[in-house]
């Protein structure tokens, strides 16, 4: 990011390639709407591009990036009264998951895919804060401290959210 | 919270089975049109608004170094020029008068010590040549120390002005003693050195001591062995020389012979009286 701030356009490409999938899935899991995820995704990266001049190293870049994404999500939720946050909405699980060809589905892969689909369903059933903590851990590789910083809460809160999320997901997978 | 606690938290809060399941189902990617849009925007931001900060930062360090270098050279050059002017101006006058400059203050003790050492050293029995090479004057020594060409303004050793400096006084007293001009010694800086030089000087050097108006220093000296011969014929000078030689007072005999040659340049000494 420092290189891009100093005018290296190729540095942005490297950053984008590294984080585009994680950020997109984070937004998609939170808003559960592909069109909305596209819009938010574009806004997040545009905000980053505009903020490049004032960028200083105060935290991990990943934490900073997901904080931008989190803030954009919060703005959206506030504007729309939490319309996207519907824990009882079962219409959006595995929204954009690509279908694998049938010929490439051995038994193990079929089992893994079933578990993945099941996990995504369970994930959508989680409270938004717990889901966010889990997705940040999975997509961004953030630690408890990083999750706390990205979401603007203290460490214990972030830790509690993450633990509850994992516990509920594990129970759902085992049942 | 220490590192061990953080590691335990990480261990507790991660579930490998969930991680694997999530990775297996995490295939959603942003559409290509978004990728193109965002990349283009990033390039446009960099290209449209070239930030002078980047180029400034690139040249910041070399420019700073160059500025420091130029300033340093300028300051050193200015100080050197000012220092040379200061050395050029006050040195000659201060050395010839009161000696207030630091360079002279540093040179004076050394000059005095040198004068005393030279005065205490035994002088040659034969008269020193009038144009004997005088020691380096303090002005030249100071100028050499500071590498400033101030020697040209220093008084010439061959014709030193009266009471120039201790070293000059020593050389002057020695030269005067050898030429019989003891009474005109004007040594003021080395009062102890001048009397010693006079006492070691040949007796003939006090030839003018009997002149009226001679200084007290010359009057207190012992009378020359030829003083009572002044105005007497050459034969009596011959007789005195022979007597002194017989008495083994060779130094006095030499003094009388020197004075005889000065007073009777056309007279020959008797064979026995030849030195």
XYZ file of N, CA and C in Angstrom, chain B:
825
model
N -2.475 -9.471 28.847
C -2.553 -10.686 28.022
C -1.190 -10.936 27.382
N -0.604 -12.036 27.770
C 0.715 -12.302 27.230
C 0.619 -13.188 25.988
N 1.767 -13.539 25.463
C 1.793 -14.298 24.212
C 1.198 -15.689 24.388
N 1.448 -16.278 25.579
C 0.923 -17.634 25.801
C -0.606 -17.627 25.812
N -1.169 -16.616 26.442
C -2.632 -16.527 26.475
C -3.201 -16.347 25.071
N -2.504 -15.508 24.278
C -2.976 -15.293 22.910
C -2.927 -16.591 22.116
N -1.867 -17.349 22.314
C -1.759 -18.630 21.605
C -2.869 -19.582 22.033
N -3.163 -19.583 23.345
C -4.243 -20.454 23.820
C -5.586 -20.031 23.226
N -5.790 -18.713 23.155
C -7.037 -18.231 22.559
C -7.157 -18.690 21.114
N -6.041 -18.557 20.410
C -6.068 -18.943 19.008
C -6.385 -20.423 18.852
N -5.802 -21.212 19.764
C -6.037 -22.647 19.719
C -7.505 -22.973 20.002
N -8.023 -22.281 21.000
C -9.405 -22.560 21.389
C -10.404 -22.078 20.337
N -10.065 -20.960 19.695
C -11.067 -20.309 18.867
C -11.028 -20.807 17.439
N -10.116 -21.642 17.120
C -10.067 -22.167 15.748
C -10.574 -23.602 15.730
N -11.283 -23.918 14.667
C -11.790 -25.291 14.505
C -11.394 -25.775 13.127
N -10.485 -26.746 13.033
C -9.994 -27.186 11.720
C -11.106 -27.721 10.827
N -12.050 -28.398 11.426
C -13.139 -28.957 10.601
C -13.970 -27.845 9.968
N -14.222 -26.819 10.742
C -14.977 -25.679 10.209
C -14.166 -24.932 9.153
N -12.881 -24.828 9.434
C -12.021 -24.139 8.456
C -12.047 -24.861 7.110
N -11.928 -26.198 7.172
C -11.924 -26.964 5.923
C -13.260 -26.852 5.205
N -14.322 -26.920 5.963
C -15.647 -26.809 5.351
C -15.841 -25.426 4.724
N -15.376 -24.409 5.395
C -15.553 -23.060 4.843
C -14.731 -22.893 3.565
N -13.492 -23.419 3.578
C -12.645 -23.286 2.382
C -13.266 -24.036 1.196
N -13.874 -25.176 1.495
C -14.475 -25.956 0.412
C -15.647 -25.221 -0.233
N -16.316 -24.409 0.549
C -17.475 -23.717 -0.005
C -17.238 -22.283 -0.360
N -16.036 -21.793 -0.148
C -15.764 -20.373 -0.392
C -15.265 -20.196 -1.807
N -16.186 -20.128 -2.746
C -15.761 -19.970 -4.133
C -16.246 -18.695 -4.771
N -16.948 -17.878 -4.051
C -17.512 -16.659 -4.638
C -16.403 -15.663 -4.931
N -16.458 -15.097 -6.137
C -15.454 -14.105 -6.554
C -16.188 -12.888 -7.112
N -15.539 -11.742 -7.052
C -16.177 -10.562 -7.654
C -16.212 -10.701 -9.169
N -17.204 -10.124 -9.821
C -17.281 -10.220 -11.284
C -16.129 -9.494 -11.962
N -15.856 -9.929 -13.167
C -14.715 -9.373 -13.904
C -14.878 -7.880 -14.185
N -16.105 -7.466 -14.448
C -16.309 -6.049 -14.750
C -15.935 -5.164 -13.562
N -16.168 -5.696 -12.351
C -15.769 -4.930 -11.162
C -14.244 -4.848 -11.060
N -13.616 -5.969 -11.350
C -12.150 -5.967 -11.330
C -11.598 -4.898 -12.274
N -12.112 -4.902 -13.495
C -11.621 -3.937 -14.483
C -11.897 -2.500 -14.048
N -13.088 -2.314 -13.516
C -13.467 -0.966 -13.088
C -12.542 -0.443 -11.987
N -12.305 -1.309 -11.017
C -11.500 -0.875 -9.858
C -10.036 -0.692 -10.257
N -9.532 -1.588 -11.045
C -8.121 -1.440 -11.478
C -7.944 -0.168 -12.304
N -8.892 0.096 -13.157
C -8.803 1.311 -13.975
C -8.848 2.555 -13.089
N -9.725 2.492 -12.101
C -9.832 3.649 -11.196
C -8.519 3.851 -10.436
N -7.903 2.736 -10.043
C -6.637 2.856 -9.309
C -5.554 3.461 -10.191
N -5.490 3.035 -11.437
C -4.471 3.586 -12.346
C -4.768 5.051 -12.657
N -6.062 5.331 -12.807
C -6.428 6.706 -13.110
C -6.043 7.635 -11.954
N -6.239 7.144 -10.762
C -5.904 7.954 -9.587
C -4.404 8.242 -9.548
N -3.637 7.240 -9.874
C -2.180 7.438 -9.850
C -1.741 8.319 -11.016
N -2.342 8.081 -12.195
C -1.897 8.818 -13.376
C -2.420 10.219 -13.441
N -3.690 10.413 -13.078
C -4.283 11.746 -13.218
C -3.737 12.699 -12.181
N -3.583 12.233 -11.018
C -3.095 13.117 -9.960
C -1.701 12.746 -9.537
N -0.741 13.057 -10.377
C 0.621 12.710 -9.973
C 1.007 13.490 -8.727
N 1.312 12.755 -7.751
C 1.596 13.411 -6.470
C 3.038 13.867 -6.442
N 3.215 15.163 -6.252
C 4.594 15.657 -6.201
C 5.343 15.107 -5.007
N 4.587 14.558 -4.072
C 5.248 14.024 -2.880
C 6.230 12.924 -3.247
N 5.827 12.082 -4.229
C 6.700 10.961 -4.580
C 8.019 11.460 -5.164
N 7.898 12.381 -6.150
C 9.140 12.890 -6.741
C 9.948 13.687 -5.721
N 9.238 14.398 -4.849
C 9.957 15.127 -3.792
C 10.748 14.167 -2.929
N 10.075 13.077 -2.581
C 10.768 12.140 -1.697
C 11.957 11.512 -2.391
N 11.821 11.334 -3.712
C 12.924 10.730 -4.441
C 14.149 11.632 -4.418
N 13.925 12.924 -4.499
C 15.045 13.874 -4.562
C 15.337 14.539 -3.232
N 14.546 14.177 -2.229
C 14.694 14.877 -0.960
C 16.089 14.668 -0.362
N 16.510 13.432 -0.301
C 17.792 13.141 0.339
C 18.983 13.692 -0.450
N 19.056 13.471 -1.756
C 20.183 14.064 -2.484
C 20.222 15.581 -2.390
N 19.047 16.209 -2.458
C 19.031 17.661 -2.362
C 19.498 18.126 -0.993
N 19.051 17.424 0.036
C 19.469 17.809 1.385
C 20.975 17.657 1.552
N 21.512 16.563 1.025
C 22.963 16.355 1.132
C 23.729 17.423 0.368
N 23.231 17.747 -0.828
C 23.912 18.765 -1.619
C 23.867 20.115 -0.916
N 22.727 20.433 -0.315
C 22.616 21.710 0.380
C 23.568 21.770 1.567
N 23.644 20.682 2.307
C 24.556 20.647 3.452
C 26.000 20.799 2.992
N 26.323 20.150 1.889
C 27.690 20.225 1.367
C 28.041 21.652 0.953
N 27.127 22.281 0.217
C 27.383 23.645 -0.251
C 27.519 24.588 0.933
N 26.638 24.427 1.907
C 26.709 25.300 3.087
C 28.031 25.099 3.826
N 28.420 23.856 3.973
C 29.664 23.586 4.703
C 30.863 24.201 3.993
N 30.918 24.015 2.675
C 32.040 24.581 1.913
C 32.041 26.097 2.028
N 30.851 26.687 1.939
C 30.762 28.144 2.040
C 31.217 28.650 3.386
N 30.780 27.984 4.443
C 31.157 28.423 5.790
C 32.662 28.270 5.995
N 33.196 27.141 5.556
C 34.636 26.919 5.734
C 35.445 27.942 4.944
N 35.020 28.210 3.712
C 35.728 29.193 2.893
C 35.676 30.573 3.528
N 34.497 30.947 3.997
C 34.356 32.260 4.617
C 35.215 32.365 5.868
N 35.178 31.309 6.676
C 35.976 31.354 7.912
C 37.457 31.420 7.594
N 37.860 30.707 6.537
C 39.272 30.711 6.176
C 39.707 32.098 5.727
N 38.848 32.710 4.905
C 39.194 34.058 4.428
C 39.246 35.041 5.580
N 38.273 34.973 6.458
C 38.263 35.896 7.591
C 39.445 35.636 8.500
N 39.739 34.371 8.715
C 40.879 34.051 9.563
C 42.185 34.529 8.969
N 42.328 34.415 7.652
C 43.553 34.881 7.003
C 43.678 36.396 7.107
N 42.550 37.098 6.943
C 42.593 38.553 7.078
C 43.009 38.949 8.480
N 42.447 38.266 9.465
C 42.787 38.622 10.841
C 44.251 38.356 11.117
N 44.777 37.291 10.573
C 46.186 36.995 10.812
C 47.076 37.971 10.064
N 46.613 38.369 8.876
C 47.435 39.281 8.090
C 47.521 40.648 8.743
N 46.439 41.116 9.278
C 46.412 42.493 9.757
C 47.120 42.684 11.090
N 46.728 42.040 12.153
C 47.274 42.449 13.444
C 48.660 41.902 13.742
N 49.105 40.870 13.064
C 50.336 40.219 13.488
C 51.559 41.130 13.490
N 51.890 41.803 12.395
C 53.136 42.566 12.403
C 53.135 43.686 13.421
N 52.030 44.425 13.515
C 52.014 45.558 14.424
C 52.047 45.099 15.874
N 51.308 44.063 16.154
C 51.248 43.635 17.546
C 52.575 43.035 17.982
N 53.227 42.374 17.068
C 54.513 41.769 17.450
C 55.544 42.846 17.714
N 55.521 43.911 16.936
C 56.520 44.951 17.120
C 56.194 45.837 18.304
N 54.962 45.832 18.786
C 54.627 46.727 19.894
C 54.379 45.950 21.177
N 53.143 45.637 21.434
C 52.824 45.085 22.749
C 52.608 43.597 22.734
N 52.305 43.015 21.617
C 52.124 41.578 21.553
C 50.839 41.126 22.206
N 49.729 41.506 21.606
C 48.449 41.173 22.228
C 47.769 40.005 21.545
N 48.289 39.596 20.429
C 47.597 38.509 19.736
C 47.925 37.189 20.388
N 47.022 36.269 20.162
C 47.216 34.951 20.772
C 48.443 34.273 20.211
N 48.670 34.487 18.939
C 49.831 33.853 18.337
C 51.118 34.337 18.955
N 51.165 35.636 19.228
C 52.389 36.147 19.825
C 52.502 35.715 21.274
N 51.366 35.726 21.972
C 51.405 35.277 23.357
C 51.931 33.862 23.450
N 51.537 33.054 22.480
C 52.022 31.685 22.496
C 53.488 31.624 22.117
N 53.955 32.560 21.285
C 55.331 32.498 20.809
C 56.303 33.161 21.775
N 55.809 34.088 22.622
C 56.729 34.841 23.470
C 57.482 33.975 24.459
N 56.806 33.111 25.208
C 57.584 32.302 26.159
C 58.636 31.460 25.456
N 58.293 30.910 24.351
C 59.270 30.106 23.621
C 60.432 30.965 23.169
N 60.141 32.188 22.745
C 61.213 33.071 22.290
C 62.132 33.456 23.442
N 61.508 33.718 24.625
C 62.335 34.078 25.783
C 63.224 32.922 26.192
N 62.650 31.744 26.215
C 63.452 30.585 26.583
C 64.588 30.383 25.607
N 64.293 30.587 24.345
C 65.344 30.441 23.337
C 66.418 31.498 23.531
N 66.009 32.714 23.876
C 66.988 33.781 24.091
C 67.899 33.457 25.261
N 67.294 32.947 26.347
C 68.115 32.603 27.509
C 69.076 31.470 27.167
N 68.573 30.500 26.440
C 69.428 29.373 26.100
C 70.591 29.814 25.233
N 70.304 30.660 24.274
C 71.355 31.143 23.381
C 72.344 32.016 24.138
N 71.832 32.806 25.106
C 72.731 33.706 25.833
C 73.646 32.934 26.755
N 73.119 31.860 27.334
C 73.928 31.082 28.252
C 74.940 30.206 27.536
N 74.713 29.943 26.294
C 75.667 29.132 25.550
C 76.971 29.920 25.371
N 78.114 29.234 25.430
C 79.400 29.942 25.284
C 79.539 30.523 23.878
N 79.850 31.778 23.876
C 80.034 32.450 22.601
C 81.414 32.134 22.048
N 81.566 32.162 20.778
C 82.896 31.893 20.197
C 83.873 33.003 20.570
N 85.087 32.600 20.759
C 86.117 33.563 21.169
C 86.444 34.519 20.045
N 86.305 34.009 18.822
C 86.560 34.899 17.697
C 85.334 35.751 17.452
N 85.562 36.948 17.032
C 84.420 37.836 16.801
C 83.495 37.252 15.749
N 82.210 37.342 16.055
C 81.219 36.851 15.100
C 81.116 37.819 13.949
N 80.876 37.301 12.781
C 80.727 38.213 11.638
C 79.534 39.126 11.825
N 79.680 40.310 11.291
C 78.639 41.316 11.471
C 77.341 40.882 10.822
N 77.445 40.154 9.744
C 76.233 39.737 9.024
C 75.864 38.299 9.349
N 76.112 37.947 10.625
C 75.766 36.587 11.019
C 74.260 36.367 10.857
N 73.896 35.159 10.450
C 72.460 34.903 10.236
C 71.705 34.970 11.543
N 70.818 35.902 11.610
C 70.023 36.077 12.823
C 68.948 35.006 12.895
N 68.564 34.649 14.098
C 67.486 33.660 14.216
C 66.174 34.207 13.674
N 65.307 33.276 13.416
C 64.031 33.647 12.816
C 63.245 34.539 13.771
N 62.758 35.634 13.308
C 61.977 36.500 14.186
C 60.643 35.860 14.519
N 60.072 36.299 15.643
C 58.798 35.688 16.069
C 57.714 35.860 15.027
N 57.718 36.968 14.325
C 56.658 37.168 13.339
C 56.675 36.063 12.299
N 57.868 35.708 11.899
C 57.950 34.645 10.895
C 57.506 33.317 11.470
N 57.887 33.099 12.732
C 57.488 31.838 13.349
C 55.981 31.750 13.463
N 55.340 32.812 13.897
C 53.888 32.800 14.029
C 53.238 32.649 12.674
N 53.795 33.360 11.716
C 53.205 33.264 10.387
C 53.325 31.857 9.848
N 54.441 31.197 10.133
C 54.587 29.825 9.660
C 53.570 28.923 10.318
N 53.356 29.166 11.612
C 52.418 28.304 12.321
C 51.030 28.384 11.702
N 50.603 29.562 11.325
C 49.271 29.733 10.751
C 49.302 29.718 9.234
N 50.462 29.468 8.662
C 50.591 29.383 7.221
C 50.078 30.639 6.530
N 50.392 31.748 7.092
C 49.978 33.009 6.509
C 51.238 33.747 6.083
N 51.270 34.258 4.885
C 52.498 34.917 4.404
C 52.678 36.285 5.019
N 52.903 36.360 6.304
C 53.104 37.627 6.972
C 54.581 37.942 7.131
N 55.445 37.084 6.639
C 56.882 37.294 6.799
C 57.326 38.540 6.060
N 56.681 38.820 4.977
C 57.094 39.970 4.184
C 56.981 41.261 4.974
N 56.020 41.306 5.893
C 55.844 42.526 6.659
C 56.702 42.535 7.913
N 57.296 41.423 8.228
C 58.138 41.384 9.414
C 59.438 42.123 9.138
N 60.056 42.677 10.183
C 61.317 43.404 9.972
C 62.409 42.470 9.493
N 63.211 42.983 8.609
C 64.287 42.165 8.044
C 65.335 41.900 9.098
N 65.844 40.669 9.153
C 66.836 40.345 10.182
C 68.115 41.149 10.026
N 68.480 41.526 8.809
C 69.751 42.230 8.604
C 69.717 43.619 9.210
N 68.570 44.266 9.224
C 68.475 45.608 9.766
C 67.327 45.686 10.752
N 67.495 45.076 11.920
C 66.379 45.035 12.856
C 66.161 46.397 13.502
N 64.886 46.737 13.688
C 64.609 47.974 14.410
C 64.908 47.795 15.885
N 65.127 48.874 16.601
C 65.478 48.753 18.011
C 64.362 48.094 18.816
N 64.806 47.247 19.767
C 63.907 46.595 20.720
C 62.740 45.947 20.016
N 63.044 45.081 19.075
C 61.971 44.429 18.335
C 61.302 43.344 19.175
N 62.075 42.413 19.612
C 61.519 41.264 20.319
C 62.652 40.583 21.043
N 62.351 39.660 21.928
C 63.422 38.991 22.681
C 64.455 38.353 21.785
N 64.019 37.628 20.784
C 64.986 36.967 19.914
C 65.837 37.997 19.205
N 65.224 39.062 18.799
C 65.968 40.106 18.114
C 66.971 40.749 19.065
N 66.567 40.920 20.317
C 67.479 41.534 21.281
C 68.695 40.658 21.492
N 68.488 39.357 21.539
C 69.627 38.471 21.741
C 70.589 38.558 20.580
N 70.050 38.489 19.383
C 70.937 38.523 18.227
C 71.631 39.875 18.132
N 70.892 40.899 18.480
C 71.492 42.225 18.381
C 72.608 42.392 19.403
N 72.351 41.907 20.617
C 73.389 42.060 21.642
C 74.630 41.276 21.281
N 74.448 40.108 20.718
C 75.601 39.306 20.339
C 76.393 39.998 19.233
N 75.670 40.513 18.261
C 76.359 41.152 17.148
C 77.068 42.417 17.608
N 76.435 43.153 18.481
C 77.037 44.404 18.950
C 78.274 44.105 19.782
N 78.163 43.060 20.606
C 79.316 42.727 21.439
C 80.516 42.353 20.590
N 80.269 41.649 19.510
C 81.386 41.207 18.687
C 81.997 42.366 17.911
N 81.277 43.427 17.712
C 81.808 44.548 16.935
C 82.193 45.722 17.820
N 82.199 45.508 19.122
C 82.627 46.548 19.998
C 81.606 47.620 20.261
N 80.382 47.335 20.045
C 79.336 48.317 20.288
C 78.486 47.901 21.460
N 79.156 47.509 22.517
C 78.445 47.005 23.689
C 77.573 48.077 24.300
N 78.059 49.271 24.341
C 77.334 50.336 25.014
C 76.013 50.638 24.329
N 75.901 50.249 23.105
C 74.679 50.571 22.392
C 73.658 49.440 22.453
N 73.945 48.436 23.270
C 73.003 47.328 23.381
C 71.700 47.840 23.976
N 70.612 47.499 23.283
C 69.317 48.020 23.730
C 68.397 46.868 24.115
N 68.998 45.887 24.677
C 68.172 44.726 25.030
C 67.266 45.088 26.201
N 65.995 44.973 25.978
C 65.034 45.219 27.048
C 64.247 43.981 27.394
N 64.143 43.086 26.474
C 63.325 41.904 26.718
C 64.102 40.816 27.418
N 65.413 40.792 27.270
C 66.220 39.765 27.922
C 67.309 40.441 28.740
N 66.918 41.001 29.874
C 67.920 41.743 30.662
C 68.999 40.842 31.231
N 68.669 39.601 31.507
C 69.693 38.720 32.075
C 70.631 38.205 31.006
N 70.153 38.115 29.815
C 70.983 37.547 28.756
C 72.031 38.540 28.296
N 71.715 39.793 28.248
C 72.662 40.777 27.728
C 73.916 40.900 28.585
N 73.817 41.037 29.917
C 75.062 41.134 30.715
C 75.933 39.916 30.554
N 75.324 38.727 30.508
C 76.139 37.527 30.346
C 76.890 37.575 29.023
N 76.210 38.033 28.025
C 76.866 38.120 26.719
C 78.019 39.118 26.777
N 77.823 40.181 27.520
C 78.895 41.174 27.614
C 80.100 40.614 28.353
N 79.861 39.869 29.422
C 80.987 39.359 30.200
C 81.778 38.343 29.419
N 81.108 37.605 28.533
C 81.830 36.601 27.773
C 82.455 37.192 26.513
N 82.089 38.371 26.213
C 82.623 38.962 24.990
C 84.101 39.252 25.140
N 84.811 39.314 24.029
C 86.238 39.628 24.098
C 86.456 41.017 24.707
N 87.646 41.174 25.305
C 87.944 42.424 25.987
C 87.952 43.590 25.026
N 88.303 43.324 23.790
C 88.360 44.410 22.840
C 86.997 44.989 22.543
N 85.952 44.223 22.895
C 84.622 44.716 22.614
C 84.294 45.924 23.468
N 85.021 46.143 24.527
C 84.755 47.286 25.394
C 85.652 48.458 25.043
N 86.064 48.563 23.840
C 86.988 49.612 23.437
C 86.400 50.991 23.647
N 85.116 51.098 23.412
C 84.483 52.400 23.537
C 83.912 52.641 24.921
N 84.228 51.766 25.850
C 83.661 51.925 27.186
C 84.134 53.205 27.838
N 85.340 53.666 27.477
C 85.870 54.862 28.112
C 85.318 56.132 27.514
N 84.544 55.966 26.477
C 83.996 57.163 25.865
C 83.049 57.854 26.822
N 83.004 59.145 26.766
C 82.057 59.844 27.629
C 80.632 59.511 27.236
N 79.815 59.347 28.264
C 78.401 59.021 28.029
C 78.152 57.554 27.868
N 79.122 56.751 28.124
C 78.904 55.309 27.995
C 77.996 54.829 29.124
N 77.208 53.839 28.874
C 76.283 53.352 29.917
C 77.034 52.783 31.090
N 76.335 52.675 32.201
C 76.934 52.161 33.423
C 77.330 50.717 33.284
N 76.614 49.987 32.448
C 76.961 48.586 32.279
C 78.387 48.465 31.757
N 78.753 49.309 30.811
C 80.098 49.254 30.252
C 81.137 49.727 31.257
N 80.803 50.690 32.101
C 81.771 51.221 33.061
C 82.108 50.193 34.125
N 81.150 49.370 34.445
C 81.408 48.408 35.494
C 82.274 47.255 35.018
N 82.487 47.135 33.715
C 83.308 46.051 33.201
C 84.776 46.288 33.561
N 85.576 45.206 33.698
C 86.997 45.379 34.025
C 87.731 46.098 32.901
N 88.740 46.905 33.227
C 89.443 47.677 32.200
C 90.210 46.777 31.252
N 90.199 47.188 30.017
C 90.904 46.415 28.997
C 92.423 46.531 29.217
N 93.151 45.490 28.798
C 94.602 45.513 29.029
C 95.345 46.529 28.163
N 94.674 47.174 27.290
C 95.354 48.147 26.431
C 94.915 49.583 26.745
N 94.063 49.742 27.783
C 93.511 51.072 28.028
C 94.612 52.111 28.346
N 95.601 51.688 29.059
C 96.660 52.648 29.408
C 97.614 52.922 28.243
N 97.435 52.172 27.134
C 98.325 52.380 25.984
C 97.740 53.361 24.969
N 96.519 53.753 25.233
C 95.886 54.647 24.262
C 96.722 55.931 24.130
N 97.069 56.258 22.906
C 97.866 57.454 22.635
C 99.365 57.215 22.690
N 99.791 56.002 23.029
C 101.215 55.688 23.120
C 101.722 55.175 21.771
N 102.986 55.190 21.510
C 103.522 54.709 20.231
C 103.396 53.199 20.084
N 103.606 52.735 18.880
C 103.419 51.316 18.560
C 104.394 50.431 19.307
N 105.618 50.971 19.582
C 106.580 50.140 20.282
C 106.059 49.709 21.657
N 105.371 50.587 22.332
C 104.837 50.207 23.652
C 103.721 49.138 23.522
N 102.985 49.212 22.450
C 101.977 48.177 22.213
C 102.667 46.841 21.995
N 103.831 46.903 21.232
C 104.574 45.656 21.028
C 105.033 45.092 22.359
N 105.573 45.979 23.173
C 106.080 45.536 24.472
C 104.992 44.886 25.326
N 103.775 45.519 25.294
C 102.682 44.980 26.120
C 102.264 43.585 25.631
N 102.268 43.450 24.341
C 101.863 42.150 23.784
C 102.847 41.069 24.199
N 104.130 41.370 24.123
C 105.146 40.389 24.518
C 105.027 40.047 25.997
N 104.767 41.069 26.816
C 104.625 40.792 28.260
C 103.436 39.860 28.540
N 102.360 40.150 27.885
C 101.167 39.309 28.116
C 101.408 37.874 27.656
N 102.102 37.717 26.581
C 102.380 36.370 26.089
C 103.307 35.629 27.054
N 104.259 36.358 27.538
C 105.159 35.699 28.492
C 104.393 35.301 29.770
N 103.453 36.089 30.140
C 102.669 35.788 31.347
C 101.551 34.774 31.063
N 101.527 34.264 29.874
C 100.511 33.268 29.470
C 99.082 33.840 29.522
N 99.002 35.164 29.414
C 97.669 35.765 29.326
C 97.330 35.938 27.836
N 97.127 34.824 27.241
C 96.946 34.814 25.789
C 95.684 35.537 25.369
N 94.649 35.407 26.181
C 93.401 36.074 25.827
C 93.571 37.588 25.821
N 94.274 38.089 26.865
C 94.514 39.537 26.911
C 95.419 39.954 25.766
N 96.414 39.104 25.470
C 97.320 39.425 24.368
C 96.555 39.558 23.059
N 95.603 38.609 22.844
C 94.790 38.687 21.631
C 93.985 39.978 21.601
N 93.456 40.357 22.752
C 92.665 41.593 22.804
C 93.533 42.804 22.436
N 94.739 42.844 22.969
C 95.628 43.984 22.677
C 96.008 43.976 21.202
N 96.276 42.792 20.666
C 96.639 42.698 19.247
C 95.495 43.198 18.365
N 94.284 42.790 18.730
C 93.144 43.241 17.924
C 93.008 44.757 17.961
N 93.157 45.292 19.138
C 93.041 46.750 19.240
C 94.201 47.450 18.523
N 95.442 46.848 18.613
C 96.603 47.400 17.918
C 96.351 47.447 16.415
N 95.779 46.344 15.876
C 95.521 46.326 14.438
C 94.495 47.392 14.063
N 93.545 47.610 14.968
C 92.529 48.609 14.642
C 93.129 50.018 14.670
N 94.054 50.247 15.621
C 94.596 51.601 15.764
C 95.807 51.839 14.830
N 96.543 50.779 14.584
C 97.724 50.925 13.705
C 97.618 49.948 12.557
N 96.694 50.196 11.662
C 96.499 49.212 10.586
C 97.725 49.063 9.681
N 98.544 50.087 9.587
C 99.699 50.016 8.688
C 100.949 49.557 9.405
N 100.912 49.330 10.674
C 102.078 48.890 11.435
C 102.136 47.367 11.449
N 103.344 46.876 11.457
C 103.533 45.434 11.545
C 103.839 45.053 12.981
N 103.372 43.940 13.363
C 103.693 43.434 14.693
C 105.094 42.818 14.660
N 105.849 42.881 15.738
C 107.131 42.176 15.775
C 106.900 40.674 15.650
N 107.926 39.991 15.227
C 107.802 38.547 14.982
C 107.346 37.813 16.244
N 107.928 38.215 17.319
C 107.546 37.554 18.567
C 106.121 37.918 18.957
N 105.698 39.043 18.478
C 104.345 39.486 18.849
C 103.272 38.937 17.941
N 103.649 38.264 16.888
C 102.639 37.689 15.989
C 101.846 36.591 16.721
N 100.619 36.571 16.543
C 99.833 35.524 17.232
C 100.100 34.156 16.609
